[in-house]
Amino acid sequence: MDDGDSSEEVAEQVMSEVHVGCPPHFSGPHISHFTISLPPEVEPTRFNELFKTETDAAEEDDAVYEVKVITFDRDGDLVLPRRKSGQKQWSQFFKMTIQHNVTSSIPSVGLQVWKAELVLSDFVMHKMCISSEFYGIVSLELGAGTGLVGMLLARVARKVFLTDHGDEILDNCAKNVELNSGVFHCRGSVNIRELNWMNPWPPNMSLGDSASQTRYSWNQSELEEVKSAHLLVAADVIYSDDLTDALFSILERLMSLGSEKVLYLALEKRYNFSLSDLDVVANGYSHFRSYLREEGESKSPECGSTPCFVGKHIDLKEIPQYVKEYDRGSDVELWQIKYNKK
């Protein structure tokens, strides 16, 4: 190192597998388009409503539909009717535009798109296609990052809170909501809010001093709405034991409030060589599992009469892939987590 070089080391940069193929050494925000499509094996109960955009809704009343009659020509071949001018046909896909970084420091990983985020997006899309469970609810996304999962939920939910920590990540999330507002968000109310898991609940509320200080602050009515929230979602927030401890601390507070809540959490198991174990292990995953009693297991002594988290592992083979631009691999897991208040 030259004498004139700063003694402060450059922060280590990491890159999500999802971004492989993006321009190398790309600095600043990058735009990616993710195709959300309906797999052939899925027949949604509300297909037209779910895939309808603002433009579709505006044009629906003007659409002209013809009665399709099956006819054959003289040779016995099927005659396919042509679409008349102005006739409306529903597409079975739409695109989400996501602004993200190609690389980031570890504290800023929320600026990237991660594989677990796409797996959770698949799950959310599947639930919206096969049931009405998420319709009209209040939802809270923890560690929202780019906001993709919460934005998909906003299609059917009454209100969605996208929460994360730090202005850079929250500003980027707000930009993504803006980029997709005309494509997919024509119903749900989306709110971007600061939530630092290291701080006590409730978070600081807006005092109305200035726009820069209050744009991601909570107000009293929003904190009351969180009490009535039924759904929490989180993706790729398990990579540091300290962060995992903080996550379950905030979960205990949130899931003790108001109505019964369920968390759907997607994570990627990350393996490292451990000198103490002399083996390749996923210590971060093991620490996460230490917080859960798996559903169906006999109650452990420490969870017999005290509040505890109960987890159910969801088989991803039962969830079709709605997001096309990624490979799931075998190291991503999806969990349903409830809090047993006793």
Short mmCIF file of C-alpha atoms in Angstrom, two decimals:
data_model
loop_
_atom_site.label_atom_id
_atom_site.label_comp_id
_atom_site.label_asym_id
_atom_site.label_seq_id
_atom_site.Cartn_x
_atom_site.Cartn_y
_atom_site.Cartn_z
CA MET A 1 0.00 0.00 0.00
CA ASP A 2 1.33 3.47 -0.87
CA ASP A 3 2.02 5.92 1.96
CA GLY A 4 -0.68 8.22 0.57
CA ASP A 5 -3.40 5.54 0.65
CA SER A 6 -6.06 5.75 3.32
CA SER A 7 -5.64 3.33 6.19
CA GLU A 8 -9.40 2.73 6.18
CA GLU A 9 -10.19 -0.47 4.32
CA VAL A 10 -12.78 -0.44 1.56
CA ALA A 11 -15.95 -2.17 2.69
CA GLU A 12 -16.24 -5.72 1.39
CA GLN A 13 -18.62 -6.01 -1.55
CA VAL A 14 -21.01 -8.92 -2.06
CA MET A 15 -23.19 -9.87 -5.02
CA SER A 16 -26.41 -11.84 -5.23
CA GLU A 17 -26.53 -14.83 -7.59
CA VAL A 18 -29.59 -13.21 -9.14
CA HIS A 19 -27.34 -10.47 -10.56
CA VAL A 20 -24.95 -12.78 -12.39
CA GLY A 21 -24.99 -11.50 -15.98
CA CYS A 22 -25.48 -7.86 -15.04
CA PRO A 23 -22.79 -5.49 -16.35
CA PRO A 24 -19.57 -6.14 -14.36
CA HIS A 25 -18.23 -3.37 -12.16
CA PHE A 26 -21.52 -1.51 -12.62
CA SER A 27 -21.70 1.42 -10.25
CA GLY A 28 -24.94 2.98 -9.10
CA PRO A 29 -28.52 1.75 -9.50
CA HIS A 30 -29.31 -0.83 -12.17
CA ILE A 31 -32.75 -1.55 -13.65
CA SER A 32 -33.97 -5.14 -14.07
CA HIS A 33 -37.32 -6.38 -15.35
CA PHE A 34 -38.86 -9.47 -13.76
CA THR A 35 -41.57 -11.35 -15.63
CA ILE A 36 -44.40 -12.65 -13.44
CA SER A 37 -46.36 -15.25 -15.37
CA LEU A 38 -49.01 -17.83 -14.68
CA PRO A 39 -47.71 -21.44 -14.82
CA PRO A 40 -49.93 -23.73 -16.92
CA GLU A 41 -50.83 -25.92 -13.94
CA VAL A 42 -52.38 -23.02 -12.01
CA GLU A 43 -56.00 -21.98 -12.49
CA PRO A 44 -56.51 -18.88 -10.30
CA THR A 45 -59.95 -18.24 -8.90
CA ARG A 46 -59.53 -14.53 -9.60
CA PHE A 47 -57.29 -14.66 -12.66
CA ASN A 48 -58.71 -11.65 -14.50
CA GLU A 49 -58.67 -9.49 -11.39
CA LEU A 50 -55.17 -10.48 -10.29
CA PHE A 51 -53.47 -9.88 -13.62
CA LYS A 52 -55.44 -6.80 -14.56
CA THR A 53 -53.47 -3.54 -14.62
CA GLU A 54 -54.73 0.03 -14.32
CA THR A 55 -54.84 0.25 -18.11
CA ASP A 56 -56.86 -2.95 -18.30
CA ALA A 57 -59.33 -1.63 -15.73
CA ALA A 58 -59.74 1.66 -17.58
CA GLU A 59 -60.35 -0.08 -20.90
CA GLU A 60 -62.54 -2.88 -19.59
CA ASP A 61 -65.85 -1.09 -20.17
CA ASP A 62 -64.88 -0.26 -23.75
CA ALA A 63 -63.77 -3.77 -24.65
CA VAL A 64 -65.79 -5.57 -27.31
CA TYR A 65 -66.07 -9.34 -27.05
CA GLU A 66 -67.33 -11.65 -29.74
CA VAL A 67 -69.10 -14.94 -29.20
CA LYS A 68 -66.67 -17.66 -30.23
CA VAL A 69 -68.28 -20.33 -32.36
CA ILE A 70 -66.31 -23.44 -33.32
CA THR A 71 -66.52 -23.94 -37.09
CA PHE A 72 -64.72 -26.08 -39.63
CA ASP A 73 -63.85 -25.55 -43.30
CA ARG A 74 -64.68 -27.91 -46.16
CA ASP A 75 -61.59 -30.00 -45.44
CA GLY A 76 -62.61 -30.47 -41.83
CA ASP A 77 -59.93 -28.12 -40.45
CA LEU A 78 -60.71 -25.91 -37.48
CA VAL A 79 -61.35 -22.26 -38.36
CA LEU A 80 -59.82 -19.96 -35.76
CA PRO A 81 -61.81 -16.74 -35.24
CA ARG A 82 -59.85 -13.51 -35.68
CA ARG A 83 -59.80 -10.88 -32.97
CA LYS A 84 -61.87 -7.85 -33.91
CA SER A 85 -60.52 -4.35 -33.51
CA GLY A 86 -60.98 -3.19 -29.91
CA GLN A 87 -61.47 -6.70 -28.52
CA LYS A 88 -59.81 -7.14 -25.14
CA GLN A 89 -57.79 -10.24 -24.24
CA TRP A 90 -56.13 -10.82 -20.87
CA SER A 91 -52.39 -11.47 -20.80
CA GLN A 92 -51.11 -14.21 -18.55
CA PHE A 93 -48.06 -12.26 -17.46
CA PHE A 94 -46.86 -8.85 -16.37
CA LYS A 95 -43.48 -7.29 -15.62
CA MET A 96 -42.13 -5.68 -12.47
CA THR A 97 -39.40 -3.07 -12.86
CA ILE A 98 -36.87 -3.16 -10.04
CA GLN A 99 -34.09 -0.68 -9.38
CA HIS A 100 -31.23 -2.30 -7.49
CA ASN A 101 -27.47 -2.35 -7.05
CA VAL A 102 -25.40 -5.09 -8.66
CA THR A 103 -23.09 -5.26 -5.63
CA SER A 104 -23.23 -3.76 -2.16
CA SER A 105 -21.59 -3.81 1.23
CA ILE A 106 -23.06 -6.25 3.74
CA PRO A 107 -24.93 -3.53 5.70
CA SER A 108 -26.55 -2.44 2.41
CA VAL A 109 -27.58 -5.85 1.02
CA GLY A 110 -31.15 -4.54 0.89
CA LEU A 111 -30.14 -2.68 -2.27
CA GLN A 112 -29.89 -6.01 -4.12
CA VAL A 113 -32.41 -8.64 -5.23
CA TRP A 114 -31.82 -11.99 -3.54
CA LYS A 115 -32.99 -15.47 -4.45
CA ALA A 116 -35.11 -15.90 -1.31
CA GLU A 117 -36.97 -12.70 -2.25
CA LEU A 118 -37.99 -14.28 -5.55
CA VAL A 119 -39.01 -17.54 -3.87
CA LEU A 120 -41.22 -15.60 -1.44
CA SER A 121 -42.67 -13.71 -4.43
CA ASP A 122 -43.58 -17.07 -5.98
CA PHE A 123 -45.31 -18.10 -2.76
CA VAL A 124 -47.25 -14.83 -2.47
CA MET A 125 -48.38 -15.06 -6.10
CA HIS A 126 -49.48 -18.66 -5.60
CA LYS A 127 -51.54 -17.83 -2.52
CA MET A 128 -53.21 -14.95 -4.36
CA CYS A 129 -54.04 -17.22 -7.30
CA ILE A 130 -55.53 -20.13 -5.37
CA SER A 131 -57.22 -18.42 -2.41
CA SER A 132 -58.52 -15.17 -1.00
CA GLU A 133 -56.44 -15.41 2.20
CA PHE A 134 -54.46 -12.23 1.45
CA TYR A 135 -57.38 -10.20 0.12
CA GLY A 136 -58.20 -7.06 2.08
CA ILE A 137 -55.61 -7.63 4.82
CA VAL A 138 -52.99 -5.39 6.43
CA SER A 139 -49.48 -6.72 5.85
CA LEU A 140 -46.01 -5.84 7.12
CA GLU A 141 -42.78 -6.70 5.27
CA LEU A 142 -39.67 -6.85 7.44
CA GLY A 143 -36.37 -6.03 5.77
CA ALA A 144 -38.24 -5.19 2.56
CA GLY A 145 -35.11 -4.25 0.58
CA THR A 146 -36.22 -3.57 -3.00
CA GLY A 147 -39.87 -4.05 -1.98
CA LEU A 148 -40.79 -6.66 -4.60
CA VAL A 149 -42.73 -9.01 -2.28
CA GLY A 150 -44.71 -6.22 -0.63
CA MET A 151 -45.53 -4.62 -3.96
CA LEU A 152 -47.01 -7.91 -5.20
CA LEU A 153 -49.07 -8.19 -2.03
CA ALA A 154 -50.35 -4.66 -2.55
CA ARG A 155 -52.42 -5.88 -5.47
CA VAL A 156 -54.89 -7.56 -3.13
CA ALA A 157 -54.06 -6.33 0.39
CA ARG A 158 -55.83 -3.32 1.88
CA LYS A 159 -52.57 -1.84 3.19
CA VAL A 160 -48.93 -2.89 3.02
CA PHE A 161 -46.09 -1.52 5.14
CA LEU A 162 -42.65 -1.93 3.54
CA THR A 163 -40.12 -1.58 6.34
CA ASP A 164 -36.34 -1.45 6.40
CA HIS A 165 -33.51 0.53 7.96
CA GLY A 166 -31.49 3.36 6.40
CA ASP A 167 -32.40 6.17 4.01
CA GLU A 168 -30.50 4.68 1.05
CA ILE A 169 -32.46 1.43 1.14
CA LEU A 170 -35.76 3.15 1.88
CA ASP A 171 -35.22 5.69 -0.93
CA ASN A 172 -34.53 2.85 -3.37
CA CYS A 173 -37.65 1.01 -2.20
CA ALA A 174 -39.70 4.18 -2.71
CA LYS A 175 -38.31 4.49 -6.24
CA ASN A 176 -39.46 0.94 -7.02
CA VAL A 177 -42.96 1.69 -5.79
CA GLU A 178 -42.96 4.70 -8.11
CA LEU A 179 -41.66 2.65 -11.05
CA ASN A 180 -44.43 0.07 -10.67
CA SER A 181 -47.32 2.27 -9.58
CA GLY A 182 -48.93 2.26 -13.01
CA VAL A 183 -48.30 -1.40 -13.71
CA PHE A 184 -49.58 -3.24 -10.71
CA HIS A 185 -50.59 -0.96 -7.84
CA CYS A 186 -54.09 0.20 -8.46
CA ARG A 187 -55.69 -0.83 -5.18
CA GLY A 188 -53.49 -1.42 -2.17
CA SER A 189 -52.08 1.41 -0.11
CA VAL A 190 -48.28 1.09 0.13
CA ASN A 191 -46.41 2.78 2.98
CA ILE A 192 -42.61 2.81 3.32
CA ARG A 193 -41.50 3.04 6.92
CA GLU A 194 -38.26 2.97 8.91
CA LEU A 195 -37.98 0.01 11.28
CA ASN A 196 -34.72 -0.64 13.11
CA TRP A 197 -34.93 -4.02 14.82
CA MET A 198 -32.33 -2.96 17.36
CA ASN A 199 -34.66 -0.27 18.74
CA PRO A 200 -37.64 -0.87 21.02
CA TRP A 201 -41.21 -1.01 19.77
CA PRO A 202 -43.06 1.23 19.02
CA PRO A 203 -40.75 3.10 16.65
CA ASN A 204 -40.39 6.86 16.68
CA MET A 205 -43.44 8.68 15.35
CA SER A 206 -43.54 11.65 13.01
CA LEU A 207 -43.39 15.01 14.76
CA GLY A 208 -44.07 16.97 11.58
CA ASP A 209 -40.87 19.03 11.85
CA SER A 210 -39.59 18.60 8.30
CA ALA A 211 -40.21 16.42 5.27
CA SER A 212 -36.69 14.96 5.35
CA GLN A 213 -37.13 13.78 8.93
CA THR A 214 -40.68 12.48 8.66
CA ARG A 215 -41.02 10.86 5.22
CA TYR A 216 -40.40 7.33 6.60
CA SER A 217 -41.73 7.92 10.13
CA TRP A 218 -44.81 6.29 11.59
CA ASN A 219 -47.93 8.00 12.88
CA GLN A 220 -50.23 6.80 15.65
CA SER A 221 -52.96 5.48 13.36
CA GLU A 222 -50.43 3.37 11.43
CA LEU A 223 -49.09 1.84 14.63
CA GLU A 224 -52.66 0.93 15.53
CA GLU A 225 -53.11 -0.68 12.11
CA VAL A 226 -50.04 -2.86 12.68
CA LYS A 227 -51.86 -4.35 15.66
CA SER A 228 -54.57 -5.57 13.29
CA ALA A 229 -52.11 -6.91 10.71
CA HIS A 230 -52.54 -10.62 10.02
CA LEU A 231 -49.57 -11.18 7.73
CA LEU A 232 -45.82 -10.62 8.12
CA VAL A 233 -43.33 -11.48 5.37
CA ALA A 234 -39.53 -11.45 5.27
CA ALA A 235 -36.93 -12.68 2.79
CA ASP A 236 -33.20 -13.25 3.11
CA VAL A 237 -32.83 -11.61 6.51
CA ILE A 238 -30.90 -14.55 8.04
CA TYR A 239 -27.18 -13.99 7.58
CA SER A 240 -25.90 -12.63 10.91
CA ASP A 241 -26.53 -14.07 14.39
CA ASP A 242 -26.89 -10.58 15.87
CA LEU A 243 -29.45 -9.69 13.20
CA THR A 244 -31.32 -12.97 13.76
CA ASP A 245 -31.50 -12.22 17.49
CA ALA A 246 -32.85 -8.74 16.73
CA LEU A 247 -35.36 -10.18 14.24
CA PHE A 248 -36.89 -12.58 16.74
CA SER A 249 -36.90 -9.87 19.37
CA ILE A 250 -38.99 -7.56 17.16
CA LEU A 251 -41.14 -10.51 16.05
CA GLU A 252 -41.98 -11.33 19.66
CA ARG A 253 -43.16 -7.76 20.18
CA LEU A 254 -45.08 -7.53 16.90
CA MET A 255 -46.73 -10.94 17.10
CA SER A 256 -47.88 -10.27 20.67
CA LEU A 257 -49.88 -7.26 19.48
CA GLY A 258 -53.56 -7.40 18.62
CA SER A 259 -54.81 -10.07 16.25
CA GLU A 260 -53.09 -13.40 15.63
CA LYS A 261 -50.30 -13.06 13.07
CA VAL A 262 -48.41 -15.40 10.79
CA LEU A 263 -44.95 -14.86 9.30
CA TYR A 264 -43.79 -16.33 6.01
CA LEU A 265 -40.00 -16.22 5.90
CA ALA A 266 -37.77 -17.28 3.00
CA LEU A 267 -34.05 -17.78 3.53
CA GLU A 268 -31.01 -19.12 1.76
CA LYS A 269 -28.76 -21.49 3.70
CA ARG A 270 -25.20 -20.19 3.43
CA TYR A 271 -22.32 -22.57 4.08
CA ASN A 272 -18.86 -21.74 5.38
CA PHE A 273 -15.90 -23.79 6.56
CA SER A 274 -15.73 -23.79 10.36
CA LEU A 275 -12.41 -24.34 12.13
CA SER A 276 -14.19 -25.38 15.31
CA ASP A 277 -16.26 -27.97 13.44
CA LEU A 278 -13.60 -28.78 10.83
CA ASP A 279 -16.44 -28.99 8.36
CA VAL A 280 -18.57 -26.91 6.02
CA VAL A 281 -21.56 -25.80 8.07
CA ALA A 282 -24.45 -23.33 7.91
CA ASN A 283 -24.08 -21.76 11.35
CA GLY A 284 -26.41 -18.85 10.57
CA TYR A 285 -29.15 -21.32 9.63
CA SER A 286 -28.57 -23.37 12.77
CA HIS A 287 -28.91 -20.24 14.90
CA PHE A 288 -32.19 -19.42 13.15
CA ARG A 289 -33.54 -22.94 13.77
CA SER A 290 -32.66 -22.67 17.46
CA TYR A 291 -35.55 -20.19 17.82
CA LEU A 292 -38.15 -22.59 16.38
CA ARG A 293 -40.07 -25.57 17.61
CA GLU A 294 -41.12 -27.33 14.44
CA GLU A 295 -44.84 -27.90 14.07
CA GLY A 296 -45.82 -31.46 14.95
CA GLU A 297 -42.84 -32.06 17.23
CA SER A 298 -43.44 -32.86 20.87
CA LYS A 299 -43.08 -29.79 23.04
CA SER A 300 -39.55 -29.21 24.29
CA PRO A 301 -39.15 -28.53 28.04
CA GLU A 302 -38.13 -24.93 27.45
CA CYS A 303 -41.25 -24.30 25.38
CA GLY A 304 -43.70 -26.23 27.50
CA SER A 305 -45.25 -23.36 29.42
CA THR A 306 -43.60 -20.26 27.95
CA PRO A 307 -44.23 -18.36 24.73
CA CYS A 308 -42.38 -19.75 21.74
CA PHE A 309 -42.15 -19.66 17.95
CA VAL A 310 -43.60 -22.61 16.06
CA GLY A 311 -42.35 -23.19 12.53
CA LYS A 312 -43.67 -25.22 9.62
CA HIS A 313 -41.38 -25.98 6.69
CA ILE A 314 -43.16 -25.43 3.35
CA ASP A 315 -42.28 -27.78 0.50
CA LEU A 316 -41.23 -25.59 -2.43
CA LYS A 317 -42.05 -28.40 -4.85
CA GLU A 318 -45.68 -27.49 -4.22
CA ILE A 319 -45.13 -23.84 -5.22
CA PRO A 320 -44.96 -23.21 -8.99
CA GLN A 321 -42.42 -20.71 -10.25
CA TYR A 322 -44.12 -17.46 -11.21
CA VAL A 323 -40.95 -15.34 -11.47
CA LYS A 324 -39.05 -16.52 -14.52
CA GLU A 325 -35.63 -14.87 -14.32
CA TYR A 326 -33.93 -17.05 -11.69
CA ASP A 327 -32.93 -20.58 -10.71
CA ARG A 328 -34.21 -21.64 -7.29
CA GLY A 329 -31.43 -24.12 -6.59
CA SER A 330 -31.64 -26.35 -3.51
CA ASP A 331 -30.50 -24.10 -0.66
CA VAL A 332 -33.58 -21.87 -0.28
CA GLU A 333 -36.21 -22.69 2.34
CA LEU A 334 -39.62 -21.23 3.11
CA TRP A 335 -41.09 -21.27 6.61
CA GLN A 336 -44.47 -20.47 8.11
CA ILE A 337 -43.89 -19.15 11.65
CA LYS A 338 -46.44 -18.47 14.36
CA TYR A 339 -45.98 -17.19 17.89
CA ASN A 340 -47.50 -19.25 20.65
CA LYS A 341 -48.36 -16.67 23.31
CA LYS A 342 -49.50 -19.32 25.76
#
